[in-house]
């Protein structure tokens, strides 16, 4: 007797996962595998309908695009930078923050600035759209350090509260884009498994709308 293949959902390890659990619970889905404290990277639900795959946030869209996962949870910033070929059926309304341009307080910016960032494609497009020829320097880790030691004049980075910027005497100069967490879908799965995917999307949509009230 044939069995239905479980729907695979790629989820990011870390802070977003904590915000995702209440949303999954409101949608009436089994969140137990998301809360178990072990090292398993693939965790099925008790009824076998779904399985969660735990990944680093940057890897979630890749697994979904190539069909290793049917659905995933990813930040808008990652999607804009990587430009994967995916559906984005729903903004989950969690992980809200901003991608900003920031620089040292009360410091003039040269006409041809150097910009340090984890988002070289987004930063390059942003400055090009303003007619600014900026030298984009890809960095990893603490982007805020770059202008403090002379590596760059500006940074483009994610900001939530702005506390780290203030502690390092940096200020937000402009917002590049608002960021939140999206539900993403493999294009083939969204069509071929629509009988399973679409109801799940609608349950999460209702849970998201309820959280905003």
mmCIF file of C-alpha atoms in Angstrom:
data_model
loop_
_atom_site.group_PDB
_atom_site.id
_atom_site.type_symbol
_atom_site.label_atom_id
_atom_site.label_comp_id
_atom_site.label_asym_id
_atom_site.label_seq_id
_atom_site.Cartn_x
_atom_site.Cartn_y
_atom_site.Cartn_z
ATOM 1 C CA UNK A 1 0.000 0.000 0.000
ATOM 2 C CA UNK A 2 1.437 3.363 -1.074
ATOM 3 C CA UNK A 3 2.101 5.962 1.558
ATOM 4 C CA UNK A 4 2.002 9.713 1.104
ATOM 5 C CA UNK A 5 5.399 11.332 1.180
ATOM 6 C CA UNK A 6 5.640 13.801 4.089
ATOM 7 C CA UNK A 7 5.775 17.489 3.276
ATOM 8 C CA UNK A 8 9.295 18.743 4.025
ATOM 9 C CA UNK A 9 9.627 22.159 5.669
ATOM 10 C CA UNK A 10 13.066 23.780 5.985
ATOM 11 C CA UNK A 11 13.408 25.917 9.100
ATOM 12 C CA UNK A 12 16.283 28.144 10.249
ATOM 13 C CA UNK A 13 18.155 27.453 13.442
ATOM 14 C CA UNK A 14 18.376 30.320 15.927
ATOM 15 C CA UNK A 15 16.216 33.249 16.955
ATOM 16 C CA UNK A 16 13.598 33.032 14.195
ATOM 17 C CA UNK A 17 12.807 29.459 15.204
ATOM 18 C CA UNK A 18 11.663 30.678 18.633
ATOM 19 C CA UNK A 19 9.287 33.158 16.981
ATOM 20 C CA UNK A 20 8.052 30.507 14.553
ATOM 21 C CA UNK A 21 6.889 28.009 17.185
ATOM 22 C CA UNK A 22 3.908 30.068 18.493
ATOM 23 C CA UNK A 23 2.810 30.743 14.909
ATOM 24 C CA UNK A 24 2.900 27.039 14.051
ATOM 25 C CA UNK A 25 0.900 26.289 17.199
ATOM 26 C CA UNK A 26 -1.754 28.884 16.316
ATOM 27 C CA UNK A 27 -2.050 27.260 12.896
ATOM 28 C CA UNK A 28 -2.915 23.969 14.595
ATOM 29 C CA UNK A 29 0.248 22.211 13.410
ATOM 30 C CA UNK A 30 2.404 19.861 15.445
ATOM 31 C CA UNK A 31 5.233 22.013 16.831
ATOM 32 C CA UNK A 32 6.716 19.300 19.044
ATOM 33 C CA UNK A 33 9.640 18.530 16.688
ATOM 34 C CA UNK A 34 10.554 22.233 16.668
ATOM 35 C CA UNK A 35 10.851 22.264 20.437
ATOM 36 C CA UNK A 36 12.769 19.042 21.038
ATOM 37 C CA UNK A 37 16.247 19.651 22.386
ATOM 38 C CA UNK A 38 18.414 17.246 20.402
ATOM 39 C CA UNK A 39 20.842 17.237 17.503
ATOM 40 C CA UNK A 40 18.624 15.626 14.864
ATOM 41 C CA UNK A 41 18.560 17.681 11.682
ATOM 42 C CA UNK A 42 15.482 15.952 10.227
ATOM 43 C CA UNK A 43 12.494 15.612 12.570
ATOM 44 C CA UNK A 44 9.128 14.138 11.479
ATOM 45 C CA UNK A 45 5.824 14.943 13.144
ATOM 46 C CA UNK A 46 4.119 12.154 15.056
ATOM 47 C CA UNK A 47 1.523 11.603 12.325
ATOM 48 C CA UNK A 48 4.147 11.510 9.572
ATOM 49 C CA UNK A 49 2.435 14.287 7.598
ATOM 50 C CA UNK A 50 5.354 16.697 7.844
ATOM 51 C CA UNK A 51 9.029 16.657 8.555
ATOM 52 C CA UNK A 52 11.138 19.631 9.593
ATOM 53 C CA UNK A 53 14.679 20.053 8.284
ATOM 54 C CA UNK A 54 16.927 22.264 10.411
ATOM 55 C CA UNK A 55 19.386 24.460 8.511
ATOM 56 C CA UNK A 56 21.502 27.555 8.791
ATOM 57 C CA UNK A 57 19.340 30.513 7.689
ATOM 58 C CA UNK A 58 21.366 31.185 4.530
ATOM 59 C CA UNK A 59 20.876 27.598 3.355
ATOM 60 C CA UNK A 60 17.086 27.410 3.653
ATOM 61 C CA UNK A 61 16.297 28.982 0.236
ATOM 62 C CA UNK A 62 18.829 26.729 -1.518
ATOM 63 C CA UNK A 63 17.233 23.547 -0.160
ATOM 64 C CA UNK A 64 13.785 24.782 -1.169
ATOM 65 C CA UNK A 65 14.796 25.958 -4.635
ATOM 66 C CA UNK A 66 16.403 22.611 -5.485
ATOM 67 C CA UNK A 67 13.491 20.578 -4.147
ATOM 68 C CA UNK A 68 15.130 19.050 -1.070
ATOM 69 C CA UNK A 69 12.376 20.835 0.868
ATOM 70 C CA UNK A 70 8.880 21.732 -0.303
ATOM 71 C CA UNK A 71 8.505 24.800 1.906
ATOM 72 C CA UNK A 72 10.820 26.915 4.017
ATOM 73 C CA UNK A 73 11.077 29.898 6.319
ATOM 74 C CA UNK A 74 13.496 32.613 5.262
ATOM 75 C CA UNK A 75 14.260 36.291 5.837
ATOM 76 C CA UNK A 76 13.487 38.754 3.077
ATOM 77 C CA UNK A 77 17.081 40.018 3.258
ATOM 78 C CA UNK A 78 18.475 36.593 2.337
ATOM 79 C CA UNK A 79 16.044 36.261 -0.561
ATOM 80 C CA UNK A 80 16.872 39.719 -1.934
ATOM 81 C CA UNK A 81 20.595 39.029 -1.737
ATOM 82 C CA UNK A 82 20.592 35.504 -3.157
ATOM 83 C CA UNK A 83 17.745 35.943 -5.675
ATOM 84 C CA UNK A 84 16.547 32.355 -5.641
ATOM 85 C CA UNK A 85 13.810 31.137 -7.985
ATOM 86 C CA UNK A 86 11.018 30.553 -5.474
ATOM 87 C CA UNK A 87 7.423 31.340 -4.630
ATOM 88 C CA UNK A 88 6.844 33.541 -1.588
ATOM 89 C CA UNK A 89 3.171 32.932 -0.777
ATOM 90 C CA UNK A 90 3.105 34.490 2.682
ATOM 91 C CA UNK A 91 4.758 37.082 4.920
ATOM 92 C CA UNK A 92 4.799 35.416 8.335
ATOM 93 C CA UNK A 93 5.083 38.743 10.131
ATOM 94 C CA UNK A 94 7.921 37.650 12.427
ATOM 95 C CA UNK A 95 11.567 38.710 12.620
ATOM 96 C CA UNK A 96 10.809 42.279 11.645
ATOM 97 C CA UNK A 97 13.826 44.571 11.275
ATOM 98 C CA UNK A 98 15.419 46.960 8.764
ATOM 99 C CA UNK A 99 18.316 46.810 6.347
ATOM 100 C CA UNK A 100 20.013 50.201 6.649
ATOM 101 C CA UNK A 101 22.946 52.324 5.604
ATOM 102 C CA UNK A 102 24.875 53.485 8.662
ATOM 103 C CA UNK A 103 28.053 55.402 9.330
ATOM 104 C CA UNK A 104 30.050 57.157 12.069
ATOM 105 C CA UNK A 105 28.186 59.945 13.846
ATOM 106 C CA UNK A 106 28.797 63.479 12.548
ATOM 107 C CA UNK A 107 31.275 62.300 9.906
ATOM 108 C CA UNK A 108 31.148 63.537 6.296
ATOM 109 C CA UNK A 109 30.810 60.847 3.661
ATOM 110 C CA UNK A 110 33.027 61.037 0.538
ATOM 111 C CA UNK A 111 31.491 61.070 -2.927
ATOM 112 C CA UNK A 112 32.981 57.625 -3.643
ATOM 113 C CA UNK A 113 32.437 55.762 -0.379
ATOM 114 C CA UNK A 114 33.659 52.341 0.641
ATOM 115 C CA UNK A 115 30.793 50.249 2.008
ATOM 116 C CA UNK A 116 31.245 47.116 4.133
ATOM 117 C CA UNK A 117 28.370 44.652 4.181
ATOM 118 C CA UNK A 118 27.163 41.065 4.334
ATOM 119 C CA UNK A 119 24.810 42.000 1.480
ATOM 120 C CA UNK A 120 27.020 43.052 -1.455
ATOM 121 C CA UNK A 121 24.360 42.656 -4.137
ATOM 122 C CA UNK A 122 21.704 44.602 -2.250
ATOM 123 C CA UNK A 123 24.181 47.310 -1.278
ATOM 124 C CA UNK A 124 25.551 47.605 -4.812
ATOM 125 C CA UNK A 125 22.073 47.942 -6.298
ATOM 126 C CA UNK A 126 21.051 50.480 -3.650
ATOM 127 C CA UNK A 127 23.940 52.851 -4.258
ATOM 128 C CA UNK A 128 23.755 52.394 -8.036
ATOM 129 C CA UNK A 129 20.066 53.385 -7.925
ATOM 130 C CA UNK A 130 21.147 56.649 -6.267
ATOM 131 C CA UNK A 131 23.855 57.269 -8.854
ATOM 132 C CA UNK A 132 26.618 56.713 -6.291
ATOM 133 C CA UNK A 133 29.709 54.789 -7.356
ATOM 134 C CA UNK A 134 30.465 52.907 -4.149
ATOM 135 C CA UNK A 135 33.179 50.356 -3.517
ATOM 136 C CA UNK A 136 31.416 47.397 -1.940
ATOM 137 C CA UNK A 137 33.506 45.344 0.503
ATOM 138 C CA UNK A 138 32.001 41.972 1.463
ATOM 139 C CA UNK A 139 32.612 41.106 5.128
ATOM 140 C CA UNK A 140 31.373 38.543 7.621
ATOM 141 C CA UNK A 141 30.912 38.825 11.344
ATOM 142 C CA UNK A 142 30.755 42.224 13.064
ATOM 143 C CA UNK A 143 30.097 44.620 10.202
ATOM 144 C CA UNK A 144 30.009 47.557 12.670
ATOM 145 C CA UNK A 145 33.766 47.217 13.135
ATOM 146 C CA UNK A 146 34.593 48.207 9.552
ATOM 147 C CA UNK A 147 34.171 52.014 9.817
ATOM 148 C CA UNK A 148 35.714 52.080 13.292
ATOM 149 C CA UNK A 149 39.092 50.858 12.001
ATOM 150 C CA UNK A 150 39.035 52.572 8.617
ATOM 151 C CA UNK A 151 38.060 49.641 6.406
ATOM 152 C CA UNK A 152 34.983 51.466 5.150
ATOM 153 C CA UNK A 153 33.149 54.775 5.365
ATOM 154 C CA UNK A 154 29.709 53.143 5.608
ATOM 155 C CA UNK A 155 28.025 49.839 6.311
ATOM 156 C CA UNK A 156 24.841 48.205 5.080
ATOM 157 C CA UNK A 157 23.472 45.877 7.734
ATOM 158 C CA UNK A 158 20.417 44.573 9.570
ATOM 159 C CA UNK A 159 19.172 46.681 12.488
ATOM 160 C CA UNK A 160 16.576 45.695 15.074
ATOM 161 C CA UNK A 161 16.855 48.035 18.064
ATOM 162 C CA UNK A 162 19.898 50.007 16.906
ATOM 163 C CA UNK A 163 21.653 49.420 20.242
ATOM 164 C CA UNK A 164 24.820 47.997 18.686
ATOM 165 C CA UNK A 165 25.102 50.971 16.349
ATOM 166 C CA UNK A 166 24.690 53.459 19.175
ATOM 167 C CA UNK A 167 27.241 51.696 21.363
ATOM 168 C CA UNK A 168 29.764 52.010 18.547
ATOM 169 C CA UNK A 169 28.856 55.634 17.761
ATOM 170 C CA UNK A 170 27.286 54.789 14.441
ATOM 171 C CA UNK A 171 24.028 56.238 13.174
ATOM 172 C CA UNK A 172 21.413 55.153 10.668
ATOM 173 C CA UNK A 173 21.580 57.346 7.563
ATOM 174 C CA UNK A 174 18.813 55.731 5.524
ATOM 175 C CA UNK A 175 16.701 52.596 5.293
ATOM 176 C CA UNK A 176 17.338 50.338 2.321
ATOM 177 C CA UNK A 177 14.337 48.060 2.910
ATOM 178 C CA UNK A 178 12.073 46.672 5.596
ATOM 179 C CA UNK A 179 12.766 43.033 6.422
ATOM 180 C CA UNK A 180 10.519 40.274 7.743
ATOM 181 C CA UNK A 181 10.332 36.490 7.555
ATOM 182 C CA UNK A 182 8.580 34.841 4.622
ATOM 183 C CA UNK A 183 7.171 31.424 3.883
ATOM 184 C CA UNK A 184 8.856 30.235 0.691
ATOM 185 C CA UNK A 185 7.854 27.388 -1.620
ATOM 186 C CA UNK A 186 9.495 25.241 -4.258
ATOM 187 C CA UNK A 187 7.778 26.035 -7.545
ATOM 188 C CA UNK A 188 7.150 22.418 -8.526
ATOM 189 C CA UNK A 189 5.893 21.440 -5.060
ATOM 190 C CA UNK A 190 3.542 24.413 -4.964
ATOM 191 C CA UNK A 191 1.843 23.113 -8.107
ATOM 192 C CA UNK A 192 2.174 19.324 -7.863
ATOM 193 C CA UNK A 193 1.446 19.082 -4.115
ATOM 194 C CA UNK A 194 -1.110 21.865 -3.994
ATOM 195 C CA UNK A 195 -3.636 19.652 -2.204
ATOM 196 C CA UNK A 196 -1.271 19.607 0.790
ATOM 197 C CA UNK A 197 0.627 22.877 0.387
ATOM 198 C CA UNK A 198 -2.294 25.272 -0.166
ATOM 199 C CA UNK A 199 -4.265 24.284 2.975
ATOM 200 C CA UNK A 200 -1.074 24.606 5.036
ATOM 201 C CA UNK A 201 -0.413 28.064 3.617
ATOM 202 C CA UNK A 202 -3.976 29.136 4.451
ATOM 203 C CA UNK A 203 -3.706 27.861 8.023
ATOM 204 C CA UNK A 204 -0.498 29.827 8.496
ATOM 205 C CA UNK A 205 -2.108 32.864 6.844
ATOM 206 C CA UNK A 206 -4.981 32.745 9.323
ATOM 207 C CA UNK A 207 -2.551 32.316 12.237
ATOM 208 C CA UNK A 208 -0.494 35.277 11.038
ATOM 209 C CA UNK A 209 -3.584 37.481 10.656
ATOM 210 C CA UNK A 210 -4.737 36.485 14.144
ATOM 211 C CA UNK A 211 -1.376 37.454 15.634
ATOM 212 C CA UNK A 212 -1.660 40.962 14.170
ATOM 213 C CA UNK A 213 -5.045 41.703 15.752
#
